[in-house]
Every structure is written in structure tokens, then in C-alpha cells.
Amino acid sequence: MNKITNNEIKRTNRNNVFTAVYHARQTSKQQLAKTLQLSMPTITQNLKELEALNLIRKDGFYESSASGGRKAQIIRCNETARISVGVEVLKKRAYIIAVDLYGTPLKQDTLKLPFQNNELYYCALGNWINSFIASLPYDKDNILGVGIAIQGLISPDRTTILFGELMDCTGLYLEEFARFINWPCIFIHDSEAAGFAEIWLNSALNDSLFLWLNHNFGAALVINGKIHQGIGSLSGTLEHMTLVPNGRECYCGRSGCVEAYCSVDALEESAEEPLETFFPGLRSGDGSRLHVWHQYLHYLAMTLNNTLMLIDCDLIFSGALRPYLIQDDLELLKQYMKELSSFPFYEPRLRMGASDQYAAVVGASLYQIIDFLDNGNVFQ
């Protein structure tokens, strides 16, 4: 068996001390020694090194000591010691956000630049990202990297778009983007990124189906609190399940997909107006809008019932439709689901997500943070 070297033990202890401070948000040397079962001298030495690296900071003292002696010093993670950047690439624009180690937004921006699968676009996008990062009032050496959320299925190594018919970018390599960006980059499927943001905001999330009710429909399957991608990254791609055989055309080239009936684009096309005007009219009781909305919810109920036959879990709604949804909508959707179900005893579990329509760009920024925290990168 390979022996663990002293340097490896020291590195492990340092990572464990930092991780404990990070998750506690506020702690003391005494509490760290108790939690990690390490000696006080070991804790003290690691805290000195973490402070020298600006990863932690001292923040006053606790009000009192349990033993009546010297007050314990408060130790916190320096949340801006590392910064991560997320980008969401859409057909008509791109969003960008910088977040601290806790995922708190620090700055965000929008670029109205239609996507084009060519070098001119990649160069313009890269320059915009570089300028955005340059404007941040933080040490640029502490930028962890850039997560790029895009509407396409991504290879397991996050370097290639396996299926990008919506953006006409199937086969696109990460390098086409990365060579114009000054920091490490990864590709992330936008629905997965949005689902990841939901997990980040709700640590208690376990087995769930995250519904990304955006202009293009998407979903993410969450198993044991983690995104389940599947062998070929196809898990959660509800948008291309056949809902109506030989039905409406889908951008994938087939007909009758969920996308063609349950996306926001499909809803707006049926209503012949945008959400901003559709919902005020709907809430006022307009008959034609009520018909469109009930039809939309009926298609969504069919989709969810089909899915629940495979995996019975909580259903979480987010995306561009999220701000317009009210509890009555969920109750009506639940009613349709129960009417369509083969099991009269079944009670669907539906709820609003904690994330909003910008979940994908936020989620894209979080992957580099998880890599920093979970993969022992604090002292490598």
C-alpha cells in the first residue's frame, strides 16, 4: 500500500479546515478543533496559513465564553477570495454574472449580440467577457474560471456540444470559445445549469424533477441531491419526448415534441402575444386566454404524468414562466394530472422553485466554485 506523505496530510488538513470554516460561515478555533478532531496547534497553524492566503478573516469576538475565560475569536471565510463567472449564451443575447464563493452576485451585465457560429462572434463574446472580468475590483489571479451555459447537450467532459440544433451549433468545440477568453472555461447545458442553481439555493433538495419553463422548454433530473446526466447526457431531456404523434414541428426536426407544446415560445405563439400582456388579460378572466392557458396546462400535465411513470418525485417550476405562476395555476395543473392519471390515489407534489429566469447564468457560475471546494484545490 502507498504511504500517505506528511505533505499530503498537511494539504488534507488545510483543505478540511478551510471547508469547515466555509460551511460554518462563522466559527472559532475551539469549534474547529472539536469538529475536525484536530489538535489546537494544528488548527492554529492552518488558520495562519489560510489567513496569509486571504482565504479567511478574523471578525471580532463572540459575546461570551462558555468557561468564563477568554472570548473566542470569530473566524469567517473571505467570500471574495475567489470569484467565479457564469455566462449564458442565447440566440439573441448573452448574460454574464460574477459571484463570490457563496454564490452571491457581485456584478452582472447583458450583451445584445445574436449568436453566430463563427469566429467573429466568439471573438466579440470573448472580448466582452474579458472586459467584464477586468472591471471587477478583485485580484484577477483569483478568478476561478468561466462556466458557459448554452442551449445544447454537452459531452461528459464538457468540451463539445453533442446536440445543438436550436442554436445550429452541433459539434461545436469549447476551444472555439476558450481561445478568446483569458480564463479556464467549461460548457454546461443550460437546463442543467439552472437545475444546479436550484440545488445550490435549496440544499435539502433530494429526488426532484426541475422544470425549466423558459422560452425553450428544459428540465433537469435531480437524484440524491445531484444532477443526473445519464450515460449519454440525455437524462432530463423531456423537451424531445413525443407528446402528440405527428403533431407540431419541433426545432429538432421531428414532430410532436414537448417543446412544441410546453415551451413559453409555444404558449406565446398560441396566445399570439407575449407573457407580459397575456397574463394580465388571463387574470382578468378573458375567455380566449383562459382557453389557451388551460390547453397549455393540459399538455404540461400529460408531459409530467408520463414522466412520473418512470420516476415518482417532486416537481419544481422555474424559468421565464415562474414570475407569472400563482398557486391556483399549480392546483389546476394538479387537477389535470390527477384526471389523466391511472392511479386515483396519487397526489402530485408541485411547487415553485427558489431560482428565477436567470438561474442558468447563475448556475453556470457555480461549477468552478464546487470544483474549488470539493476537489481539494484550495492549496494545490
Tab-separated table of C-alpha atoms in Angstrom:
chain	number	residue	atom	x	y	z
A	1	MET	CA	0.000	0.000	0.000
A	2	ASN	CA	1.167	3.539	-0.758
A	3	LYS	CA	2.032	5.525	2.335
A	4	ILE	CA	0.468	8.927	2.802
A	5	THR	CA	3.203	11.564	2.939
A	6	ASN	CA	3.383	14.340	5.521
A	7	ASN	CA	2.748	16.914	2.777
A	8	GLU	CA	-0.429	15.106	1.738
A	9	ILE	CA	-1.620	15.022	5.334
A	10	LYS	CA	-0.912	18.742	5.705
A	11	ARG	CA	-2.719	19.543	2.461
A	12	THR	CA	-5.724	17.462	3.514
A	13	ASN	CA	-5.875	19.166	6.895
A	14	ARG	CA	-5.680	22.599	5.298
A	15	ASN	CA	-8.481	21.822	2.895
A	16	ASN	CA	-10.579	20.365	5.689
A	17	VAL	CA	-10.063	23.415	7.901
A	18	PHE	CA	-10.978	25.805	5.099
A	19	THR	CA	-14.020	23.738	4.109
A	20	ALA	CA	-15.200	23.665	7.727
A	21	VAL	CA	-14.869	27.455	8.016
A	22	TYR	CA	-16.646	27.899	4.686
A	23	HIS	CA	-19.659	25.762	5.592
A	24	ALA	CA	-19.935	27.097	9.145
A	25	ARG	CA	-19.811	30.710	7.839
A	26	GLN	CA	-18.876	31.721	11.397
A	27	THR	CA	-16.773	29.611	13.744
A	28	SER	CA	-13.860	29.591	16.209
A	29	LYS	CA	-10.601	27.692	16.696
A	30	GLN	CA	-12.165	25.743	19.537
A	31	GLN	CA	-15.158	24.696	17.459
A	32	LEU	CA	-12.930	23.707	14.513
A	33	ALA	CA	-10.747	21.539	16.743
A	34	LYS	CA	-13.837	19.816	18.106
A	35	THR	CA	-15.492	19.351	14.696
A	36	LEU	CA	-12.394	18.129	12.840
A	37	GLN	CA	-10.838	16.215	15.762
A	38	LEU	CA	-7.526	18.015	15.264
A	39	SER	CA	-5.179	19.432	17.874
A	40	MET	CA	-5.322	23.129	18.693
A	41	PRO	CA	-1.737	23.719	17.417
A	42	THR	CA	-2.698	22.093	14.088
A	43	ILE	CA	-5.810	24.260	13.813
A	44	THR	CA	-3.857	27.391	14.720
A	45	GLN	CA	-1.129	26.727	12.134
A	46	ASN	CA	-3.643	26.045	9.359
A	47	LEU	CA	-5.638	29.176	10.183
A	48	LYS	CA	-2.452	31.258	9.995
A	49	GLU	CA	-1.722	29.908	6.527
A	50	LEU	CA	-5.309	30.406	5.374
A	51	GLU	CA	-5.256	33.976	6.645
A	52	ALA	CA	-1.954	34.636	4.863
A	53	LEU	CA	-3.622	33.469	1.653
A	54	ASN	CA	-6.562	35.799	2.370
A	55	LEU	CA	-8.983	32.851	2.355
A	56	ILE	CA	-10.252	33.547	5.860
A	57	ARG	CA	-10.583	36.621	8.069
A	58	LYS	CA	-10.974	37.378	11.747
A	59	ASP	CA	-14.148	39.235	12.617
A	60	GLY	CA	-14.231	40.227	16.268
A	61	PHE	CA	-15.086	38.031	19.228
A	62	TYR	CA	-18.040	36.013	20.468
A	63	GLU	CA	-20.099	37.690	23.202
A	64	SER	CA	-19.052	35.314	25.938
A	65	SER	CA	-17.027	32.237	26.725
A	66	ALA	CA	-18.738	29.092	27.980
A	67	SER	CA	-15.898	28.610	30.503
A	68	GLY	CA	-15.930	32.227	31.580
A	69	GLY	CA	-12.399	32.731	30.248
A	70	ARG	CA	-11.043	34.479	27.227
A	71	LYS	CA	-13.600	35.196	24.480
A	72	ALA	CA	-13.239	33.095	21.336
A	73	GLN	CA	-12.320	34.896	18.140
A	74	ILE	CA	-14.819	34.779	15.275
A	75	ILE	CA	-13.402	33.288	12.075
A	76	ARG	CA	-15.110	33.640	8.719
A	77	CYS	CA	-14.421	32.688	5.139
A	78	ASN	CA	-13.266	35.597	2.971
A	79	GLU	CA	-16.081	35.195	0.454
A	80	THR	CA	-14.396	37.299	-2.242
A	81	ALA	CA	-11.070	35.457	-2.028
A	82	ARG	CA	-12.141	33.636	-5.163
A	83	ILE	CA	-14.549	34.829	-7.847
A	84	SER	CA	-16.383	32.733	-10.422
A	85	VAL	CA	-18.036	33.901	-13.630
A	86	GLY	CA	-21.071	32.482	-15.430
A	87	VAL	CA	-22.212	33.208	-18.986
A	88	GLU	CA	-25.477	32.205	-20.632
A	89	VAL	CA	-25.419	32.219	-24.425
A	90	LEU	CA	-28.814	32.669	-26.106
A	91	LYS	CA	-29.901	33.233	-29.690
A	92	LYS	CA	-30.361	36.995	-29.324
A	93	ARG	CA	-28.222	37.935	-26.328
A	94	ALA	CA	-25.815	36.765	-23.667
A	95	TYR	CA	-25.893	37.223	-19.901
A	96	ILE	CA	-22.886	37.335	-17.593
A	97	ILE	CA	-22.544	37.304	-13.817
A	98	ALA	CA	-19.713	37.287	-11.281
A	99	VAL	CA	-20.322	35.625	-7.910
A	100	ASP	CA	-18.358	35.144	-4.716
A	101	LEU	CA	-17.614	31.823	-3.005
A	102	TYR	CA	-21.140	31.686	-1.594
A	103	GLY	CA	-22.733	32.337	-4.988
A	104	THR	CA	-23.702	35.902	-4.074
A	105	PRO	CA	-23.956	38.068	-7.218
A	106	LEU	CA	-21.304	40.796	-7.390
A	107	LYS	CA	-21.901	42.201	-10.859
A	108	GLN	CA	-23.931	41.273	-13.927
A	109	ASP	CA	-24.428	42.503	-17.465
A	110	THR	CA	-26.230	41.750	-20.750
A	111	LEU	CA	-24.854	41.790	-24.279
A	112	LYS	CA	-27.351	42.098	-27.131
A	113	LEU	CA	-25.394	40.089	-29.653
A	114	PRO	CA	-27.193	37.498	-31.818
A	115	PHE	CA	-25.443	34.134	-31.716
A	116	GLN	CA	-23.488	33.134	-34.798
A	117	ASN	CA	-21.406	30.019	-35.130
A	118	ASN	CA	-18.306	31.811	-36.392
A	119	GLU	CA	-15.030	33.290	-35.211
A	120	LEU	CA	-16.293	36.874	-35.316
A	121	TYR	CA	-18.944	36.074	-32.717
A	122	TYR	CA	-16.571	34.087	-30.471
A	123	CYS	CA	-14.068	36.932	-30.556
A	124	ALA	CA	-16.718	39.552	-29.691
A	125	LEU	CA	-18.097	37.413	-26.869
A	126	GLY	CA	-14.608	36.695	-25.529
A	127	ASN	CA	-13.669	40.368	-25.535
A	128	TRP	CA	-16.862	41.212	-23.675
A	129	ILE	CA	-16.184	38.524	-21.040
A	130	ASN	CA	-12.569	39.661	-20.627
A	131	SER	CA	-13.625	43.313	-20.266
A	132	PHE	CA	-16.289	42.372	-17.734
A	133	ILE	CA	-13.763	40.469	-15.604
A	134	ALA	CA	-11.213	43.280	-15.954
A	135	SER	CA	-13.786	45.692	-14.498
A	136	LEU	CA	-14.176	43.652	-11.309
A	137	PRO	CA	-12.464	45.213	-8.252
A	138	TYR	CA	-10.771	41.930	-7.315
A	139	ASP	CA	-7.408	40.308	-7.909
A	140	LYS	CA	-7.618	38.753	-11.366
A	141	ASP	CA	-5.397	35.858	-10.251
A	142	ASN	CA	-8.272	34.772	-8.014
A	143	ILE	CA	-10.774	34.314	-10.850
A	144	LEU	CA	-11.640	30.614	-10.805
A	145	GLY	CA	-12.922	30.426	-14.377
A	146	VAL	CA	-15.929	30.815	-16.636
A	147	GLY	CA	-18.889	28.461	-16.938
A	148	ILE	CA	-20.721	28.831	-20.266
A	149	ALA	CA	-24.368	27.732	-20.238
A	150	ILE	CA	-25.656	27.055	-23.737
A	151	GLN	CA	-28.773	25.520	-25.288
A	152	GLY	CA	-27.324	22.194	-26.285
A	153	LEU	CA	-26.442	18.756	-24.949
A	154	ILE	CA	-22.840	18.685	-23.746
A	155	SER	CA	-20.327	15.835	-23.809
A	156	PRO	CA	-19.418	14.312	-20.406
A	157	ASP	CA	-16.026	16.085	-20.474
A	158	ARG	CA	-17.845	19.430	-21.102
A	159	THR	CA	-15.808	20.259	-24.201
A	160	THR	CA	-18.205	19.541	-27.081
A	161	ILE	CA	-21.809	20.304	-27.969
A	162	LEU	CA	-23.259	16.934	-28.970
A	163	PHE	CA	-26.657	18.285	-29.991
A	164	GLY	CA	-27.213	21.987	-30.596
A	165	GLU	CA	-29.919	22.183	-33.252
A	166	LEU	CA	-31.638	25.128	-31.580
A	167	MET	CA	-28.500	27.263	-31.920
A	168	ASP	CA	-27.225	25.471	-35.040
A	169	CYS	CA	-24.007	24.599	-33.227
A	170	THR	CA	-23.912	20.787	-33.093
A	171	GLY	CA	-20.297	19.649	-32.948
A	172	LEU	CA	-19.008	22.982	-31.606
A	173	TYR	CA	-15.840	22.615	-29.533
A	174	LEU	CA	-15.194	24.570	-26.362
A	175	GLU	CA	-11.903	25.720	-27.815
A	176	GLU	CA	-13.777	27.915	-30.316
A	177	PHE	CA	-14.913	29.985	-27.323
A	178	ALA	CA	-11.992	29.414	-24.954
A	179	ARG	CA	-9.220	30.733	-27.212
A	180	PHE	CA	-10.703	34.223	-26.878
A	181	ILE	CA	-11.240	34.036	-23.098
A	182	ASN	CA	-8.380	34.583	-20.672
A	183	TRP	CA	-9.587	32.128	-18.032
A	184	PRO	CA	-10.413	28.392	-17.868
A	185	CYS	CA	-13.844	27.571	-19.356
A	186	ILE	CA	-16.370	24.747	-19.399
A	187	PHE	CA	-19.606	24.146	-21.340
A	188	ILE	CA	-22.812	23.393	-19.399
A	189	HIS	CA	-26.266	22.532	-20.757
A	190	ASP	CA	-28.482	25.484	-19.785
A	191	SER	CA	-31.181	23.311	-18.169
A	192	GLU	CA	-28.563	21.517	-16.100
A	193	ALA	CA	-27.050	24.846	-15.013
A	194	ALA	CA	-30.482	26.132	-13.987
A	195	GLY	CA	-31.165	22.936	-12.042
A	196	PHE	CA	-27.790	23.248	-10.345
A	197	ALA	CA	-28.680	26.776	-9.211
A	198	GLU	CA	-31.884	25.372	-7.674
A	199	ILE	CA	-29.885	22.738	-5.769
A	200	TRP	CA	-27.495	25.435	-4.538
A	201	LEU	CA	-30.400	27.519	-3.225
A	202	ASN	CA	-32.123	24.520	-1.639
A	203	SER	CA	-29.624	22.179	-0.003
A	204	ALA	CA	-32.485	19.929	1.157
A	205	LEU	CA	-33.413	19.109	-2.447
A	206	ASN	CA	-33.340	15.360	-2.953
A	207	ASP	CA	-35.167	13.432	-5.709
A	208	SER	CA	-36.837	16.023	-7.938
A	209	LEU	CA	-37.610	16.983	-11.488
A	210	PHE	CA	-36.688	20.591	-12.173
A	211	LEU	CA	-38.857	22.125	-14.922
A	212	TRP	CA	-37.176	24.973	-16.794
A	213	LEU	CA	-40.263	26.716	-18.186
A	214	ASN	CA	-38.361	29.098	-20.382
A	215	HIS	CA	-38.838	30.278	-23.943
A	216	ASN	CA	-37.436	26.860	-24.820
A	217	PHE	CA	-38.562	24.039	-22.531
A	218	GLY	CA	-35.976	22.235	-20.460
A	219	ALA	CA	-35.647	20.012	-17.422
A	220	ALA	CA	-33.066	18.566	-15.058
A	221	LEU	CA	-33.400	15.323	-13.138
A	222	VAL	CA	-32.103	15.526	-9.570
A	223	ILE	CA	-31.219	12.251	-7.829
A	224	ASN	CA	-29.859	12.247	-4.278
A	225	GLY	CA	-29.334	15.993	-4.486
A	226	LYS	CA	-27.260	15.883	-7.669
A	227	ILE	CA	-27.983	16.393	-11.362
A	228	HIS	CA	-28.339	13.008	-13.066
A	229	GLN	CA	-26.933	13.271	-16.597
A	230	GLY	CA	-27.096	9.621	-17.623
A	231	ILE	CA	-24.687	7.645	-19.779
A	232	GLY	CA	-25.041	9.857	-22.829
A	233	SER	CA	-26.075	13.122	-21.129
A	234	LEU	CA	-29.709	12.517	-22.138
A	235	SER	CA	-31.342	12.335	-18.700
A	236	GLY	CA	-33.884	15.091	-18.209
A	237	THR	CA	-34.341	15.971	-21.887
A	238	LEU	CA	-38.128	15.960	-21.614
A	239	GLU	CA	-38.386	18.608	-24.322
A	240	HIS	CA	-37.888	15.966	-27.011
A	241	MET	CA	-40.286	13.321	-25.701
A	242	THR	CA	-43.112	12.766	-28.178
A	243	LEU	CA	-46.257	14.282	-26.722
A	244	VAL	CA	-48.535	14.412	-29.775
A	245	PRO	CA	-47.652	11.919	-32.551
A	246	ASN	CA	-47.316	13.712	-35.896
A	247	GLY	CA	-48.044	16.985	-34.117
A	248	ARG	CA	-46.421	20.394	-34.308
A	249	GLU	CA	-42.941	20.704	-35.743
A	250	CYS	CA	-40.027	20.942	-33.313
A	251	TYR	CA	-36.666	22.598	-33.942
A	252	CYS	CA	-35.035	19.172	-33.576
A	253	GLY	CA	-36.545	18.161	-36.926
A	254	ARG	CA	-39.202	15.831	-35.528
A	255	SER	CA	-42.886	16.450	-34.846
A	256	GLY	CA	-44.999	16.458	-31.689
A	257	CYS	CA	-42.235	17.062	-29.129
A	258	VAL	CA	-42.971	18.528	-25.688
A	259	GLU	CA	-41.014	21.616	-26.757
A	260	ALA	CA	-43.637	22.424	-29.378
A	261	TYR	CA	-46.430	22.449	-26.771
A	262	CYS	CA	-44.968	23.322	-23.367
A	263	SER	CA	-42.303	25.945	-24.019
A	264	VAL	CA	-43.001	29.627	-23.410
A	265	ASP	CA	-42.490	30.184	-27.138
A	266	ALA	CA	-45.294	27.681	-27.820
A	267	LEU	CA	-47.564	29.400	-25.280
A	268	GLU	CA	-46.916	32.833	-26.779
A	269	GLU	CA	-47.499	31.501	-30.283
A	270	SER	CA	-50.861	30.007	-29.249
A	271	ALA	CA	-51.830	33.206	-27.446
A	272	GLU	CA	-50.477	35.409	-30.260
A	273	GLU	CA	-48.987	37.746	-27.662
A	274	PRO	CA	-46.112	37.863	-25.130
A	275	LEU	CA	-46.397	36.819	-21.491
A	276	GLU	CA	-46.375	40.462	-20.380
A	277	THR	CA	-49.803	41.077	-21.929
A	278	PHE	CA	-51.168	37.545	-21.866
A	279	PHE	CA	-51.237	37.117	-18.093
A	280	PRO	CA	-52.924	40.410	-17.156
A	281	GLY	CA	-55.689	39.524	-19.602
A	282	LEU	CA	-55.826	35.961	-18.280
A	283	ARG	CA	-56.162	37.113	-14.667
A	284	SER	CA	-58.994	39.457	-15.652
A	285	GLY	CA	-60.959	36.423	-16.887
A	286	ASP	CA	-60.646	36.809	-20.661
A	287	GLY	CA	-62.235	33.712	-22.217
A	288	SER	CA	-59.884	33.219	-25.166
A	289	ARG	CA	-56.825	33.498	-22.928
A	290	LEU	CA	-58.342	31.084	-20.410
A	291	HIS	CA	-58.789	28.542	-23.215
A	292	VAL	CA	-55.145	28.900	-24.299
A	293	TRP	CA	-53.893	28.628	-20.722
A	294	HIS	CA	-55.982	25.576	-19.847
A	295	GLN	CA	-54.840	23.880	-23.038
A	296	TYR	CA	-51.210	24.650	-22.181
A	297	LEU	CA	-51.618	23.247	-18.661
A	298	HIS	CA	-53.296	20.141	-20.069
A	299	TYR	CA	-50.274	19.449	-22.319
A	300	LEU	CA	-47.948	20.076	-19.397
A	301	ALA	CA	-49.982	17.685	-17.236
A	302	MET	CA	-49.645	14.982	-19.904
A	303	THR	CA	-45.887	15.518	-20.010
A	304	LEU	CA	-45.475	15.332	-16.252
A	305	ASN	CA	-47.706	12.286	-15.875
A	306	ASN	CA	-45.689	10.433	-18.488
A	307	THR	CA	-42.508	11.339	-16.657
A	308	LEU	CA	-43.828	10.323	-13.250
A	309	MET	CA	-44.496	6.815	-14.534
A	310	LEU	CA	-40.716	6.474	-14.736
A	311	ILE	CA	-39.640	8.402	-11.654
A	312	ASP	CA	-42.004	9.471	-8.863
A	313	CYS	CA	-40.579	12.670	-7.398
A	314	ASP	CA	-41.219	16.307	-6.526
A	315	LEU	CA	-41.843	18.699	-9.430
A	316	ILE	CA	-40.226	22.142	-9.236
A	317	PHE	CA	-41.079	25.013	-11.587
A	318	SER	CA	-38.803	27.861	-12.624
A	319	GLY	CA	-37.810	29.866	-15.698
A	320	ALA	CA	-39.436	32.776	-17.543
A	321	LEU	CA	-42.926	31.494	-16.664
A	322	ARG	CA	-42.145	31.353	-12.942
A	323	PRO	CA	-42.931	35.032	-12.107
A	324	TYR	CA	-46.416	34.697	-13.637
A	325	LEU	CA	-47.448	31.478	-11.927
A	326	ILE	CA	-49.751	31.561	-8.900
A	327	GLN	CA	-50.828	28.788	-6.570
A	328	ASP	CA	-54.158	28.458	-8.404
A	329	ASP	CA	-52.225	27.506	-11.551
A	330	LEU	CA	-50.453	24.700	-9.715
A	331	GLU	CA	-53.737	23.486	-8.288
A	332	LEU	CA	-55.309	23.413	-11.759
A	333	LEU	CA	-52.276	21.599	-13.158
A	334	LYS	CA	-52.511	19.107	-10.299
A	335	GLN	CA	-56.197	18.578	-11.093
A	336	TYR	CA	-55.422	17.823	-14.739
A	337	MET	CA	-52.665	15.434	-13.722
A	338	LYS	CA	-54.976	13.525	-11.405
A	339	GLU	CA	-57.675	13.317	-14.089
A	340	LEU	CA	-55.142	11.862	-16.556
A	341	SER	CA	-53.527	9.505	-14.078
A	342	SER	CA	-54.224	5.777	-13.940
A	343	PHE	CA	-53.845	5.937	-10.168
A	344	PRO	CA	-56.649	7.832	-8.398
A	345	PHE	CA	-54.788	7.724	-5.073
A	346	TYR	CA	-51.822	9.657	-6.465
A	347	GLU	CA	-51.255	13.231	-5.222
A	348	PRO	CA	-48.726	15.175	-7.363
A	349	ARG	CA	-46.167	17.204	-5.415
A	350	LEU	CA	-45.752	20.530	-7.200
A	351	ARG	CA	-44.006	23.670	-6.007
A	352	MET	CA	-42.367	26.859	-7.170
A	353	GLY	CA	-38.596	26.914	-7.444
A	354	ALA	CA	-36.312	29.174	-5.445
A	355	SER	CA	-34.473	30.224	-8.613
A	356	ASP	CA	-35.732	32.608	-11.291
A	357	GLN	CA	-35.421	33.060	-15.056
A	358	TYR	CA	-31.713	33.864	-14.694
A	359	ALA	CA	-30.977	30.552	-12.974
A	360	ALA	CA	-28.902	29.234	-15.896
A	361	VAL	CA	-26.316	32.028	-15.830
A	362	VAL	CA	-26.113	31.829	-12.025
A	363	GLY	CA	-25.806	28.045	-12.152
A	364	ALA	CA	-23.045	28.285	-14.751
A	365	SER	CA	-21.009	30.383	-12.337
A	366	LEU	CA	-21.254	27.816	-9.533
A	367	TYR	CA	-19.448	24.863	-11.119
A	368	GLN	CA	-15.987	26.367	-10.681
A	369	ILE	CA	-16.758	27.052	-7.008
A	370	ILE	CA	-17.749	23.438	-6.392
A	371	ASP	CA	-14.548	22.282	-8.089
A	372	PHE	CA	-12.548	24.636	-5.860
A	373	LEU	CA	-14.246	23.426	-2.683
A	374	ASP	CA	-14.769	19.729	-3.329
A	375	ASN	CA	-11.747	18.636	-5.313
A	376	GLY	CA	-9.035	19.759	-2.928
A	377	ASN	CA	-7.965	22.763	-4.968
A	378	VAL	CA	-7.503	25.196	-2.087
A	379	PHE	CA	-3.779	24.506	-1.739
A	380	GLN	CA	-2.763	22.850	-4.982
